[in-house]
Amino acid sequence: MVLGPLGIPTGKHRASGKTVALSAGTTYYELTGPEDGKPFVLVHGMTWWTVSLDTLVDHLVERGYRVLTFDLYGRGNSSFALGGRLYNNWLFVRQTLQITDHVFGEDSKIEIAGYSLGGGIAGTFTSKFHERVTRCTLIAPAGCGVEVPTMGKIVRLPYIGSAIMWAVGQKFILNKLKTERFADNFNRLDLVPTDFIDHLVKCVEMLFTKREQFVYAFQDTLASFDFDTEYLKWSVIPKSVPVIVLWGEADAVVQFTGASNLKKSIAHAKLLTIKDGGHGFALEFPSEFAALWDKGMKETTPK
């Protein structure tokens, strides 16, 4: 396990890891793939940061892309957002824009993909900056109006939610990590290598214990990010920008029922699924997932 500049584990492509000061804080990023490769921005999810994206990065690099991954504010080796900023949609979209401009240039054309929370960010980024996006892939994207568990509803409440998280949140989540080991993220946990789950549990434990303010970043993202209606903003994505949607039909975190809302906003989106896939279906069914993404890419043409 190799640690990044803030003492938190990084992805296996850490040799390329750097930091840059952006408007809301310092961002840790990695750039992988051939220098003349097509620019690709990959955005991680709610709890797992760059450390979880190795398989997807490898998939894209093998297909000739120059892949940018980065840690969202409050996650991994990026700083917490400065000035009491809310961890909302626009904070992360702006971070994505600024790190893209820094790495690829302000006039760059990119492909973008996001997983879970990152999918919600990628969708809104594409809706706002569609002239910069040649193709967008949404992987089990947050923001499509799915059912939120009771505990999730409570911690999203103003003042009450943050008070609960500060009082018992860290202890509750760390205990859940040890006992459940991300079981709710998978429909077929038996297909995921045990050593990978061990590694992921250890990484997230380190994030909660070494960077105690992550509890606040986590809770404030739950409270401030629009998980209910963000997809409505995506209706302005023009047909000239292809959109691929990949989803596990057995996803218990970002339920597949959200796909119908998404299709109402992006009618031209190409929806591809894995029937038995949970939220972590890219890890449960890596070969099937890779083939599905390849299929989506072959059947759509970048702008």
PDB file of C-alpha atoms in Angstrom:
ATOM      1  CA  MET A   1       0.000   0.000   0.000  1.00  0.00           C
ATOM      2  CA  VAL A   2       1.512   3.297  -1.146  1.00  0.00           C
ATOM      3  CA  LEU A   3       0.323   6.511   0.452  1.00  0.00           C
ATOM      4  CA  GLY A   4      -0.335   9.825  -1.203  1.00  0.00           C
ATOM      5  CA  PRO A   5       0.694  13.303  -0.007  1.00  0.00           C
ATOM      6  CA  LEU A   6      -1.897  13.332   2.813  1.00  0.00           C
ATOM      7  CA  GLY A   7      -1.087   9.821   3.996  1.00  0.00           C
ATOM      8  CA  ILE A   8      -4.072   8.203   2.273  1.00  0.00           C
ATOM      9  CA  PRO A   9      -3.658   5.279  -0.183  1.00  0.00           C
ATOM     10  CA  THR A  10      -3.637   6.081  -3.893  1.00  0.00           C
ATOM     11  CA  GLY A  11      -4.385   4.123  -7.062  1.00  0.00           C
ATOM     12  CA  LYS A  12      -1.725   1.904  -8.586  1.00  0.00           C
ATOM     13  CA  HIS A  13      -0.941   4.668 -11.072  1.00  0.00           C
ATOM     14  CA  ARG A  14       0.398   6.792  -8.203  1.00  0.00           C
ATOM     15  CA  ALA A  15       3.760   7.336  -9.970  1.00  0.00           C
ATOM     16  CA  SER A  16       2.007  10.032 -11.993  1.00  0.00           C
ATOM     17  CA  GLY A  17       0.309  11.558  -8.935  1.00  0.00           C
ATOM     18  CA  LYS A  18       0.471  15.319  -8.463  1.00  0.00           C
ATOM     19  CA  THR A  19      -1.421  18.048  -6.634  1.00  0.00           C
ATOM     20  CA  VAL A  20      -2.699  21.422  -7.824  1.00  0.00           C
ATOM     21  CA  ALA A  21      -4.364  24.313  -6.003  1.00  0.00           C
ATOM     22  CA  LEU A  22      -7.830  24.989  -7.425  1.00  0.00           C
ATOM     23  CA  SER A  23     -10.405  27.585  -6.381  1.00  0.00           C
ATOM     24  CA  ALA A  24     -11.902  25.524  -3.534  1.00  0.00           C
ATOM     25  CA  GLY A  25      -8.820  23.625  -2.390  1.00  0.00           C
ATOM     26  CA  THR A  26      -5.954  21.351  -3.366  1.00  0.00           C
ATOM     27  CA  THR A  27      -6.728  18.463  -5.703  1.00  0.00           C
ATOM     28  CA  TYR A  28      -4.744  15.257  -6.019  1.00  0.00           C
ATOM     29  CA  TYR A  29      -4.757  13.751  -9.517  1.00  0.00           C
ATOM     30  CA  GLU A  30      -3.194  11.003 -11.607  1.00  0.00           C
ATOM     31  CA  LEU A  31      -2.649  10.989 -15.368  1.00  0.00           C
ATOM     32  CA  THR A  32      -2.194   7.651 -17.062  1.00  0.00           C
ATOM     33  CA  GLY A  33      -1.854   6.378 -20.603  1.00  0.00           C
ATOM     34  CA  PRO A  34      -0.044   7.403 -23.809  1.00  0.00           C
ATOM     35  CA  GLU A  35       0.854  11.076 -24.012  1.00  0.00           C
ATOM     36  CA  ASP A  36      -0.809  11.331 -27.413  1.00  0.00           C
ATOM     37  CA  GLY A  37      -3.903   9.450 -26.226  1.00  0.00           C
ATOM     38  CA  LYS A  38      -7.426  10.814 -26.420  1.00  0.00           C
ATOM     39  CA  PRO A  39      -8.246  12.845 -23.259  1.00  0.00           C
ATOM     40  CA  PHE A  40     -10.574  11.022 -20.860  1.00  0.00           C
ATOM     41  CA  VAL A  41     -11.793  12.228 -17.453  1.00  0.00           C
ATOM     42  CA  LEU A  42     -12.964   9.590 -14.958  1.00  0.00           C
ATOM     43  CA  VAL A  43     -14.839  10.664 -11.795  1.00  0.00           C
ATOM     44  CA  HIS A  44     -15.124   8.447  -8.726  1.00  0.00           C
ATOM     45  CA  GLY A  45     -18.031   7.915  -6.339  1.00  0.00           C
ATOM     46  CA  MET A  46     -19.208   8.928  -2.878  1.00  0.00           C
ATOM     47  CA  THR A  47     -16.888   6.969  -0.599  1.00  0.00           C
ATOM     48  CA  TRP A  48     -14.303   5.273  -2.806  1.00  0.00           C
ATOM     49  CA  TRP A  49     -11.796   7.635  -4.397  1.00  0.00           C
ATOM     50  CA  THR A  50      -9.021   7.176  -6.997  1.00  0.00           C
ATOM     51  CA  VAL A  51      -7.874   4.065  -5.149  1.00  0.00           C
ATOM     52  CA  SER A  52     -10.935   2.196  -6.487  1.00  0.00           C
ATOM     53  CA  LEU A  53     -10.576   3.043 -10.190  1.00  0.00           C
ATOM     54  CA  ASP A  54      -7.568   0.949 -11.261  1.00  0.00           C
ATOM     55  CA  THR A  55      -9.594  -1.575 -13.269  1.00  0.00           C
ATOM     56  CA  LEU A  56     -11.478   1.120 -15.187  1.00  0.00           C
ATOM     57  CA  VAL A  57      -8.293   3.098 -15.825  1.00  0.00           C
ATOM     58  CA  ASP A  58      -6.561   0.002 -17.220  1.00  0.00           C
ATOM     59  CA  HIS A  59      -9.551  -0.667 -19.483  1.00  0.00           C
ATOM     60  CA  LEU A  60      -9.383   2.832 -20.944  1.00  0.00           C
ATOM     61  CA  VAL A  61      -5.586   2.952 -21.285  1.00  0.00           C
ATOM     62  CA  GLU A  62      -5.676  -0.319 -23.236  1.00  0.00           C
ATOM     63  CA  ARG A  63      -7.982   1.455 -25.682  1.00  0.00           C
ATOM     64  CA  GLY A  64      -5.590   4.326 -26.229  1.00  0.00           C
ATOM     65  CA  TYR A  65      -6.925   6.939 -23.842  1.00  0.00           C
ATOM     66  CA  ARG A  66      -4.984   9.429 -21.744  1.00  0.00           C
ATOM     67  CA  VAL A  67      -6.903   9.082 -18.479  1.00  0.00           C
ATOM     68  CA  LEU A  68      -7.256  11.730 -15.797  1.00  0.00           C
ATOM     69  CA  THR A  69      -8.464  10.597 -12.377  1.00  0.00           C
ATOM     70  CA  PHE A  70      -8.617  12.824  -9.307  1.00  0.00           C
ATOM     71  CA  ASP A  71      -9.856  12.809  -5.727  1.00  0.00           C
ATOM     72  CA  LEU A  72     -12.967  14.882  -5.093  1.00  0.00           C
ATOM     73  CA  TYR A  73     -12.744  17.489  -2.342  1.00  0.00           C
ATOM     74  CA  GLY A  74     -12.815  15.869   1.084  1.00  0.00           C
ATOM     75  CA  ARG A  75     -11.804  12.461  -0.288  1.00  0.00           C
ATOM     76  CA  GLY A  76      -8.523  10.610  -0.672  1.00  0.00           C
ATOM     77  CA  ASN A  77      -5.562  12.978  -0.921  1.00  0.00           C
ATOM     78  CA  SER A  78      -7.470  16.119  -1.907  1.00  0.00           C
ATOM     79  CA  SER A  79      -8.085  18.846   0.654  1.00  0.00           C
ATOM     80  CA  PHE A  80     -11.398  19.626   2.262  1.00  0.00           C
ATOM     81  CA  ALA A  81     -13.332  22.384   0.513  1.00  0.00           C
ATOM     82  CA  LEU A  82     -12.201  25.830   1.636  1.00  0.00           C
ATOM     83  CA  GLY A  83     -14.350  28.564   3.136  1.00  0.00           C
ATOM     84  CA  GLY A  84     -17.190  26.410   4.421  1.00  0.00           C
ATOM     85  CA  ARG A  85     -18.363  25.579   0.907  1.00  0.00           C
ATOM     86  CA  LEU A  86     -21.179  23.064   0.587  1.00  0.00           C
ATOM     87  CA  TYR A  87     -20.324  19.698  -0.928  1.00  0.00           C
ATOM     88  CA  ASN A  88     -22.966  20.103  -3.591  1.00  0.00           C
ATOM     89  CA  ASN A  89     -23.247  19.395  -7.293  1.00  0.00           C
ATOM     90  CA  TRP A  90     -21.669  22.637  -8.428  1.00  0.00           C
ATOM     91  CA  LEU A  91     -18.633  22.298  -6.134  1.00  0.00           C
ATOM     92  CA  PHE A  92     -17.703  18.995  -7.767  1.00  0.00           C
ATOM     93  CA  VAL A  93     -18.629  20.058 -11.317  1.00  0.00           C
ATOM     94  CA  ARG A  94     -16.437  23.134 -10.968  1.00  0.00           C
ATOM     95  CA  GLN A  95     -13.594  21.022  -9.565  1.00  0.00           C
ATOM     96  CA  THR A  96     -13.926  18.708 -12.575  1.00  0.00           C
ATOM     97  CA  LEU A  97     -13.810  21.663 -14.966  1.00  0.00           C
ATOM     98  CA  GLN A  98     -10.787  23.248 -13.302  1.00  0.00           C
ATOM     99  CA  ILE A  99      -8.722  20.064 -13.096  1.00  0.00           C
ATOM    100  CA  THR A 100      -9.613  19.269 -16.728  1.00  0.00           C
ATOM    101  CA  ASP A 101      -8.491  22.752 -17.801  1.00  0.00           C
ATOM    102  CA  HIS A 102      -5.274  22.398 -15.799  1.00  0.00           C
ATOM    103  CA  VAL A 103      -4.338  19.023 -17.263  1.00  0.00           C
ATOM    104  CA  PHE A 104      -5.701  19.095 -20.818  1.00  0.00           C
ATOM    105  CA  GLY A 105      -6.138  22.827 -21.502  1.00  0.00           C
ATOM    106  CA  GLU A 106      -9.094  25.213 -21.436  1.00  0.00           C
ATOM    107  CA  ASP A 107     -10.149  24.479 -25.017  1.00  0.00           C
ATOM    108  CA  SER A 108      -9.734  20.711 -24.741  1.00  0.00           C
ATOM    109  CA  LYS A 109     -12.343  18.236 -25.944  1.00  0.00           C
ATOM    110  CA  ILE A 110     -12.774  15.266 -23.641  1.00  0.00           C
ATOM    111  CA  GLU A 111     -14.691  12.097 -23.032  1.00  0.00           C
ATOM    112  CA  ILE A 112     -15.984  11.837 -19.493  1.00  0.00           C
ATOM    113  CA  ALA A 113     -17.319   9.030 -17.317  1.00  0.00           C
ATOM    114  CA  GLY A 114     -18.479   8.924 -13.727  1.00  0.00           C
ATOM    115  CA  TYR A 115     -19.380   6.138 -11.326  1.00  0.00           C
ATOM    116  CA  SER A 116     -22.211   6.573  -8.779  1.00  0.00           C
ATOM    117  CA  LEU A 117     -21.800  10.092  -7.329  1.00  0.00           C
ATOM    118  CA  GLY A 118     -19.286  10.626 -10.113  1.00  0.00           C
ATOM    119  CA  GLY A 119     -21.973   9.720 -12.623  1.00  0.00           C
ATOM    120  CA  GLY A 120     -24.166  12.502 -11.290  1.00  0.00           C
ATOM    121  CA  ILE A 121     -21.219  14.886 -11.566  1.00  0.00           C
ATOM    122  CA  ALA A 122     -20.382  13.748 -15.103  1.00  0.00           C
ATOM    123  CA  GLY A 123     -24.001  14.147 -16.207  1.00  0.00           C
ATOM    124  CA  THR A 124     -24.240  17.707 -14.916  1.00  0.00           C
ATOM    125  CA  PHE A 125     -20.782  18.577 -16.258  1.00  0.00           C
ATOM    126  CA  THR A 126     -21.926  17.420 -19.696  1.00  0.00           C
ATOM    127  CA  SER A 127     -25.161  19.390 -19.464  1.00  0.00           C
ATOM    128  CA  LYS A 128     -23.277  22.594 -18.621  1.00  0.00           C
ATOM    129  CA  PHE A 129     -20.217  22.169 -20.833  1.00  0.00           C
ATOM    130  CA  HIS A 130     -21.483  19.954 -23.636  1.00  0.00           C
ATOM    131  CA  GLU A 131     -19.374  21.829 -26.162  1.00  0.00           C
ATOM    132  CA  ARG A 132     -16.321  20.336 -24.411  1.00  0.00           C
ATOM    133  CA  VAL A 133     -17.622  16.752 -24.210  1.00  0.00           C
ATOM    134  CA  THR A 134     -17.338  14.334 -27.138  1.00  0.00           C
ATOM    135  CA  ARG A 135     -19.033  11.439 -25.306  1.00  0.00           C
ATOM    136  CA  CYS A 136     -20.323  10.804 -21.782  1.00  0.00           C
ATOM    137  CA  THR A 137     -20.625   7.525 -19.873  1.00  0.00           C
ATOM    138  CA  LEU A 138     -22.793   7.358 -16.748  1.00  0.00           C
ATOM    139  CA  ILE A 139     -22.164   4.312 -14.570  1.00  0.00           C
ATOM    140  CA  ALA A 140     -24.937   3.669 -12.008  1.00  0.00           C
ATOM    141  CA  PRO A 141     -25.265   7.457 -11.720  1.00  0.00           C
ATOM    142  CA  ALA A 142     -26.484   9.198  -8.582  1.00  0.00           C
ATOM    143  CA  GLY A 143     -29.099  11.909  -8.931  1.00  0.00           C
ATOM    144  CA  CYS A 144     -31.851   9.913 -10.629  1.00  0.00           C
ATOM    145  CA  GLY A 145     -34.412  10.052  -7.830  1.00  0.00           C
ATOM    146  CA  VAL A 146     -34.059   6.634  -6.212  1.00  0.00           C
ATOM    147  CA  GLU A 147     -35.250   5.569  -2.768  1.00  0.00           C
ATOM    148  CA  VAL A 148     -33.075   6.750   0.128  1.00  0.00           C
ATOM    149  CA  PRO A 149     -32.802   4.514   3.251  1.00  0.00           C
ATOM    150  CA  THR A 150     -34.247   5.869   6.503  1.00  0.00           C
ATOM    151  CA  MET A 151     -30.811   6.509   8.021  1.00  0.00           C
ATOM    152  CA  GLY A 152     -29.821   8.346   4.866  1.00  0.00           C
ATOM    153  CA  LYS A 153     -32.872  10.596   5.157  1.00  0.00           C
ATOM    154  CA  ILE A 154     -32.033  11.388   8.779  1.00  0.00           C
ATOM    155  CA  VAL A 155     -28.402  12.354   8.161  1.00  0.00           C
ATOM    156  CA  ARG A 156     -29.523  14.619   5.298  1.00  0.00           C
ATOM    157  CA  LEU A 157     -31.567  16.756   7.687  1.00  0.00           C
ATOM    158  CA  PRO A 158     -30.187  20.276   8.357  1.00  0.00           C
ATOM    159  CA  TYR A 159     -28.313  20.567  11.686  1.00  0.00           C
ATOM    160  CA  ILE A 160     -29.750  17.269  12.997  1.00  0.00           C
ATOM    161  CA  GLY A 161     -27.927  15.209  10.390  1.00  0.00           C
ATOM    162  CA  SER A 162     -24.544  16.805  11.007  1.00  0.00           C
ATOM    163  CA  ALA A 163     -24.974  16.525  14.778  1.00  0.00           C
ATOM    164  CA  ILE A 164     -25.726  12.796  14.489  1.00  0.00           C
ATOM    165  CA  MET A 165     -22.787  12.210  12.171  1.00  0.00           C
ATOM    166  CA  TRP A 166     -20.370  14.015  14.457  1.00  0.00           C
ATOM    167  CA  ALA A 167     -21.702  12.194  17.525  1.00  0.00           C
ATOM    168  CA  VAL A 168     -21.909   8.623  16.283  1.00  0.00           C
ATOM    169  CA  GLY A 169     -21.299   8.652  12.535  1.00  0.00           C
ATOM    170  CA  GLN A 170     -17.654   7.655  12.498  1.00  0.00           C
ATOM    171  CA  LYS A 171     -18.147   4.829  15.001  1.00  0.00           C
ATOM    172  CA  PHE A 172     -21.251   3.575  13.175  1.00  0.00           C
ATOM    173  CA  ILE A 173     -19.604   3.570   9.746  1.00  0.00           C
ATOM    174  CA  LEU A 174     -16.365   1.968  10.937  1.00  0.00           C
ATOM    175  CA  ASN A 175     -18.345  -0.791  12.657  1.00  0.00           C
ATOM    176  CA  LYS A 176     -20.409  -1.286   9.505  1.00  0.00           C
ATOM    177  CA  LEU A 177     -17.187  -1.553   7.492  1.00  0.00           C
ATOM    178  CA  LYS A 178     -15.828  -4.284   9.749  1.00  0.00           C
ATOM    179  CA  THR A 179     -19.040  -6.316   9.937  1.00  0.00           C
ATOM    180  CA  GLU A 180     -20.542  -5.869   6.468  1.00  0.00           C
ATOM    181  CA  ARG A 181     -17.435  -5.142   4.371  1.00  0.00           C
ATOM    182  CA  PHE A 182     -19.352  -3.246   1.671  1.00  0.00           C
ATOM    183  CA  ALA A 183     -21.826  -6.108   1.249  1.00  0.00           C
ATOM    184  CA  ASP A 184     -24.606  -3.711   0.224  1.00  0.00           C
ATOM    185  CA  ASN A 185     -22.482  -2.558  -2.713  1.00  0.00           C
ATOM    186  CA  PHE A 186     -22.547  -5.994  -4.300  1.00  0.00           C
ATOM    187  CA  ASN A 187     -25.163  -8.474  -5.400  1.00  0.00           C
ATOM    188  CA  ARG A 188     -22.497 -11.147  -5.933  1.00  0.00           C
ATOM    189  CA  LEU A 189     -19.876 -10.400  -3.305  1.00  0.00           C
ATOM    190  CA  ASP A 190     -18.615 -13.959  -3.743  1.00  0.00           C
ATOM    191  CA  LEU A 191     -17.253 -12.960  -7.154  1.00  0.00           C
ATOM    192  CA  VAL A 192     -15.094 -10.139  -5.802  1.00  0.00           C
ATOM    193  CA  PRO A 193     -11.570 -11.127  -4.653  1.00  0.00           C
ATOM    194  CA  THR A 194     -11.367 -11.135  -0.857  1.00  0.00           C
ATOM    195  CA  ASP A 195      -7.988  -9.416  -0.891  1.00  0.00           C
ATOM    196  CA  PHE A 196      -9.472  -6.507  -2.838  1.00  0.00           C
ATOM    197  CA  ILE A 197     -12.269  -6.084  -0.291  1.00  0.00           C
ATOM    198  CA  ASP A 198      -9.674  -6.290   2.506  1.00  0.00           C
ATOM    199  CA  HIS A 199      -7.686  -3.541   0.817  1.00  0.00           C
ATOM    200  CA  LEU A 200     -10.718  -1.335   0.237  1.00  0.00           C
ATOM    201  CA  VAL A 201     -11.942  -1.698   3.833  1.00  0.00           C
ATOM    202  CA  LYS A 202      -8.499  -0.779   5.137  1.00  0.00           C
ATOM    203  CA  CYS A 203      -8.300   2.248   2.839  1.00  0.00           C
ATOM    204  CA  VAL A 204     -11.676   3.637   3.906  1.00  0.00           C
ATOM    205  CA  GLU A 205     -10.875   2.980   7.577  1.00  0.00           C
ATOM    206  CA  MET A 206      -7.719   5.046   7.126  1.00  0.00           C
ATOM    207  CA  LEU A 207      -9.713   7.877   5.540  1.00  0.00           C
ATOM    208  CA  PHE A 208     -12.145   8.008   8.469  1.00  0.00           C
ATOM    209  CA  THR A 209      -9.469   7.790  11.153  1.00  0.00           C
ATOM    210  CA  LYS A 210      -6.619   9.841   9.657  1.00  0.00           C
ATOM    211  CA  ARG A 211      -8.855  12.568   8.247  1.00  0.00           C
ATOM    212  CA  GLU A 212     -11.638  12.909  10.781  1.00  0.00           C
ATOM    213  CA  GLN A 213     -13.286  15.770   8.885  1.00  0.00           C
ATOM    214  CA  PHE A 214     -14.237  13.272   6.208  1.00  0.00           C
ATOM    215  CA  VAL A 215     -17.269  12.593   8.406  1.00  0.00           C
ATOM    216  CA  TYR A 216     -18.394  16.156   7.687  1.00  0.00           C
ATOM    217  CA  ALA A 217     -17.600  15.927   3.964  1.00  0.00           C
ATOM    218  CA  PHE A 218     -19.534  12.664   3.753  1.00  0.00           C
ATOM    219  CA  GLN A 219     -22.587  13.987   5.618  1.00  0.00           C
ATOM    220  CA  ASP A 220     -22.617  17.324   3.828  1.00  0.00           C
ATOM    221  CA  THR A 221     -22.482  15.586   0.441  1.00  0.00           C
ATOM    222  CA  LEU A 222     -25.512  13.534   1.460  1.00  0.00           C
ATOM    223  CA  ALA A 223     -27.301  16.714   2.527  1.00  0.00           C
ATOM    224  CA  SER A 224     -26.198  19.065  -0.271  1.00  0.00           C
ATOM    225  CA  PHE A 225     -25.925  16.962  -3.418  1.00  0.00           C
ATOM    226  CA  ASP A 226     -29.215  16.712  -5.322  1.00  0.00           C
ATOM    227  CA  PHE A 227     -29.766  12.963  -5.312  1.00  0.00           C
ATOM    228  CA  ASP A 228     -33.464  13.404  -6.084  1.00  0.00           C
ATOM    229  CA  THR A 229     -33.749  15.553  -9.203  1.00  0.00           C
ATOM    230  CA  GLU A 230     -30.262  16.154 -10.617  1.00  0.00           C
ATOM    231  CA  TYR A 231     -31.189  14.138 -13.696  1.00  0.00           C
ATOM    232  CA  LEU A 232     -33.612  16.883 -14.755  1.00  0.00           C
ATOM    233  CA  LYS A 233     -30.646  19.102 -15.596  1.00  0.00           C
ATOM    234  CA  TRP A 234     -29.386  16.537 -18.098  1.00  0.00           C
ATOM    235  CA  SER A 235     -32.275  17.133 -20.511  1.00  0.00           C
ATOM    236  CA  VAL A 236     -30.255  19.879 -22.200  1.00  0.00           C
ATOM    237  CA  ILE A 237     -27.520  17.471 -23.301  1.00  0.00           C
ATOM    238  CA  PRO A 238     -27.785  17.628 -27.111  1.00  0.00           C
ATOM    239  CA  LYS A 239     -28.185  14.548 -29.270  1.00  0.00           C
ATOM    240  CA  SER A 240     -24.821  15.368 -30.819  1.00  0.00           C
ATOM    241  CA  VAL A 241     -23.189  14.244 -27.556  1.00  0.00           C
ATOM    242  CA  PRO A 242     -23.519  10.456 -27.236  1.00  0.00           C
ATOM    243  CA  VAL A 243     -24.414   9.202 -23.764  1.00  0.00           C
ATOM    244  CA  ILE A 244     -23.761   5.633 -22.623  1.00  0.00           C
ATOM    245  CA  VAL A 245     -25.448   4.434 -19.423  1.00  0.00           C
ATOM    246  CA  LEU A 246     -24.152   1.294 -17.691  1.00  0.00           C
ATOM    247  CA  TRP A 247     -26.102  -0.142 -14.742  1.00  0.00           C
ATOM    248  CA  GLY A 248     -26.462  -3.281 -12.666  1.00  0.00           C
ATOM    249  CA  GLU A 249     -30.115  -4.273 -12.475  1.00  0.00           C
ATOM    250  CA  ALA A 250     -29.631  -5.623  -8.921  1.00  0.00           C
ATOM    251  CA  ASP A 251     -28.054  -2.385  -7.645  1.00  0.00           C
ATOM    252  CA  ALA A 252     -29.197  -1.839  -4.037  1.00  0.00           C
ATOM    253  CA  VAL A 253     -27.370   1.496  -3.584  1.00  0.00           C
ATOM    254  CA  VAL A 254     -28.391   3.468  -6.679  1.00  0.00           C
ATOM    255  CA  GLN A 255     -31.391   1.418  -7.682  1.00  0.00           C
ATOM    256  CA  PHE A 256     -31.927   0.553 -11.330  1.00  0.00           C
ATOM    257  CA  THR A 257     -35.407   2.107 -11.131  1.00  0.00           C
ATOM    258  CA  GLY A 258     -33.652   5.438 -11.607  1.00  0.00           C
ATOM    259  CA  ALA A 259     -32.904   4.478 -15.194  1.00  0.00           C
ATOM    260  CA  SER A 260     -36.444   5.328 -16.266  1.00  0.00           C
ATOM    261  CA  ASN A 261     -36.046   8.877 -14.933  1.00  0.00           C
ATOM    262  CA  LEU A 262     -32.727   9.230 -16.696  1.00  0.00           C
ATOM    263  CA  LYS A 263     -34.178   8.108 -20.019  1.00  0.00           C
ATOM    264  CA  LYS A 264     -36.909  10.739 -19.696  1.00  0.00           C
ATOM    265  CA  SER A 265     -34.213  13.415 -19.550  1.00  0.00           C
ATOM    266  CA  ILE A 266     -31.768  11.919 -22.057  1.00  0.00           C
ATOM    267  CA  ALA A 267     -33.928  10.073 -24.582  1.00  0.00           C
ATOM    268  CA  HIS A 268     -30.947   9.356 -26.849  1.00  0.00           C
ATOM    269  CA  ALA A 269     -28.930   7.695 -24.043  1.00  0.00           C
ATOM    270  CA  LYS A 270     -27.854   4.120 -24.786  1.00  0.00           C
ATOM    271  CA  LEU A 271     -28.730   2.005 -21.731  1.00  0.00           C
ATOM    272  CA  LEU A 272     -26.792  -1.230 -21.217  1.00  0.00           C
ATOM    273  CA  THR A 273     -27.173  -3.463 -18.159  1.00  0.00           C
ATOM    274  CA  ILE A 274     -25.923  -6.538 -16.352  1.00  0.00           C
ATOM    275  CA  LYS A 275     -28.903  -8.380 -14.877  1.00  0.00           C
ATOM    276  CA  ASP A 276     -27.239  -9.732 -11.722  1.00  0.00           C
ATOM    277  CA  GLY A 277     -24.951  -6.746 -11.205  1.00  0.00           C
ATOM    278  CA  GLY A 278     -24.966  -4.838  -7.941  1.00  0.00           C
ATOM    279  CA  HIS A 279     -23.645  -1.328  -7.418  1.00  0.00           C
ATOM    280  CA  GLY A 280     -20.088  -2.621  -7.743  1.00  0.00           C
ATOM    281  CA  PHE A 281     -20.881  -4.586 -10.899  1.00  0.00           C
ATOM    282  CA  ALA A 282     -17.641  -3.492 -12.577  1.00  0.00           C
ATOM    283  CA  LEU A 283     -15.835  -5.503  -9.871  1.00  0.00           C
ATOM    284  CA  GLU A 284     -18.311  -8.386  -9.738  1.00  0.00           C
ATOM    285  CA  PHE A 285     -18.335  -8.938 -13.497  1.00  0.00           C
ATOM    286  CA  PRO A 286     -15.157  -7.258 -14.829  1.00  0.00           C
ATOM    287  CA  SER A 287     -15.094  -9.081 -18.175  1.00  0.00           C
ATOM    288  CA  GLU A 288     -18.808  -8.586 -18.821  1.00  0.00           C
ATOM    289  CA  PHE A 289     -18.563  -4.940 -17.768  1.00  0.00           C
ATOM    290  CA  ALA A 290     -15.612  -4.312 -20.095  1.00  0.00           C
ATOM    291  CA  ALA A 291     -17.451  -5.965 -22.988  1.00  0.00           C
ATOM    292  CA  LEU A 292     -20.568  -3.918 -22.246  1.00  0.00           C
ATOM    293  CA  TRP A 293     -18.644  -0.643 -22.239  1.00  0.00           C
ATOM    294  CA  ASP A 294     -16.878  -1.639 -25.449  1.00  0.00           C
ATOM    295  CA  LYS A 295     -20.262  -2.364 -26.998  1.00  0.00           C
ATOM    296  CA  GLY A 296     -21.525   1.065 -26.000  1.00  0.00           C
ATOM    297  CA  MET A 297     -18.436   2.719 -27.442  1.00  0.00           C
ATOM    298  CA  LYS A 298     -18.669   0.815 -30.709  1.00  0.00           C
ATOM    299  CA  GLU A 299     -22.337   1.687 -31.129  1.00  0.00           C
ATOM    300  CA  THR A 300     -21.874   5.411 -30.453  1.00  0.00           C
ATOM    301  CA  THR A 301     -19.631   7.893 -32.245  1.00  0.00           C
ATOM    302  CA  PRO A 302     -17.856  10.623 -30.268  1.00  0.00           C
ATOM    303  CA  LYS A 303     -18.868  14.129 -31.308  1.00  0.00           C
TER     304      LYS A 303
END
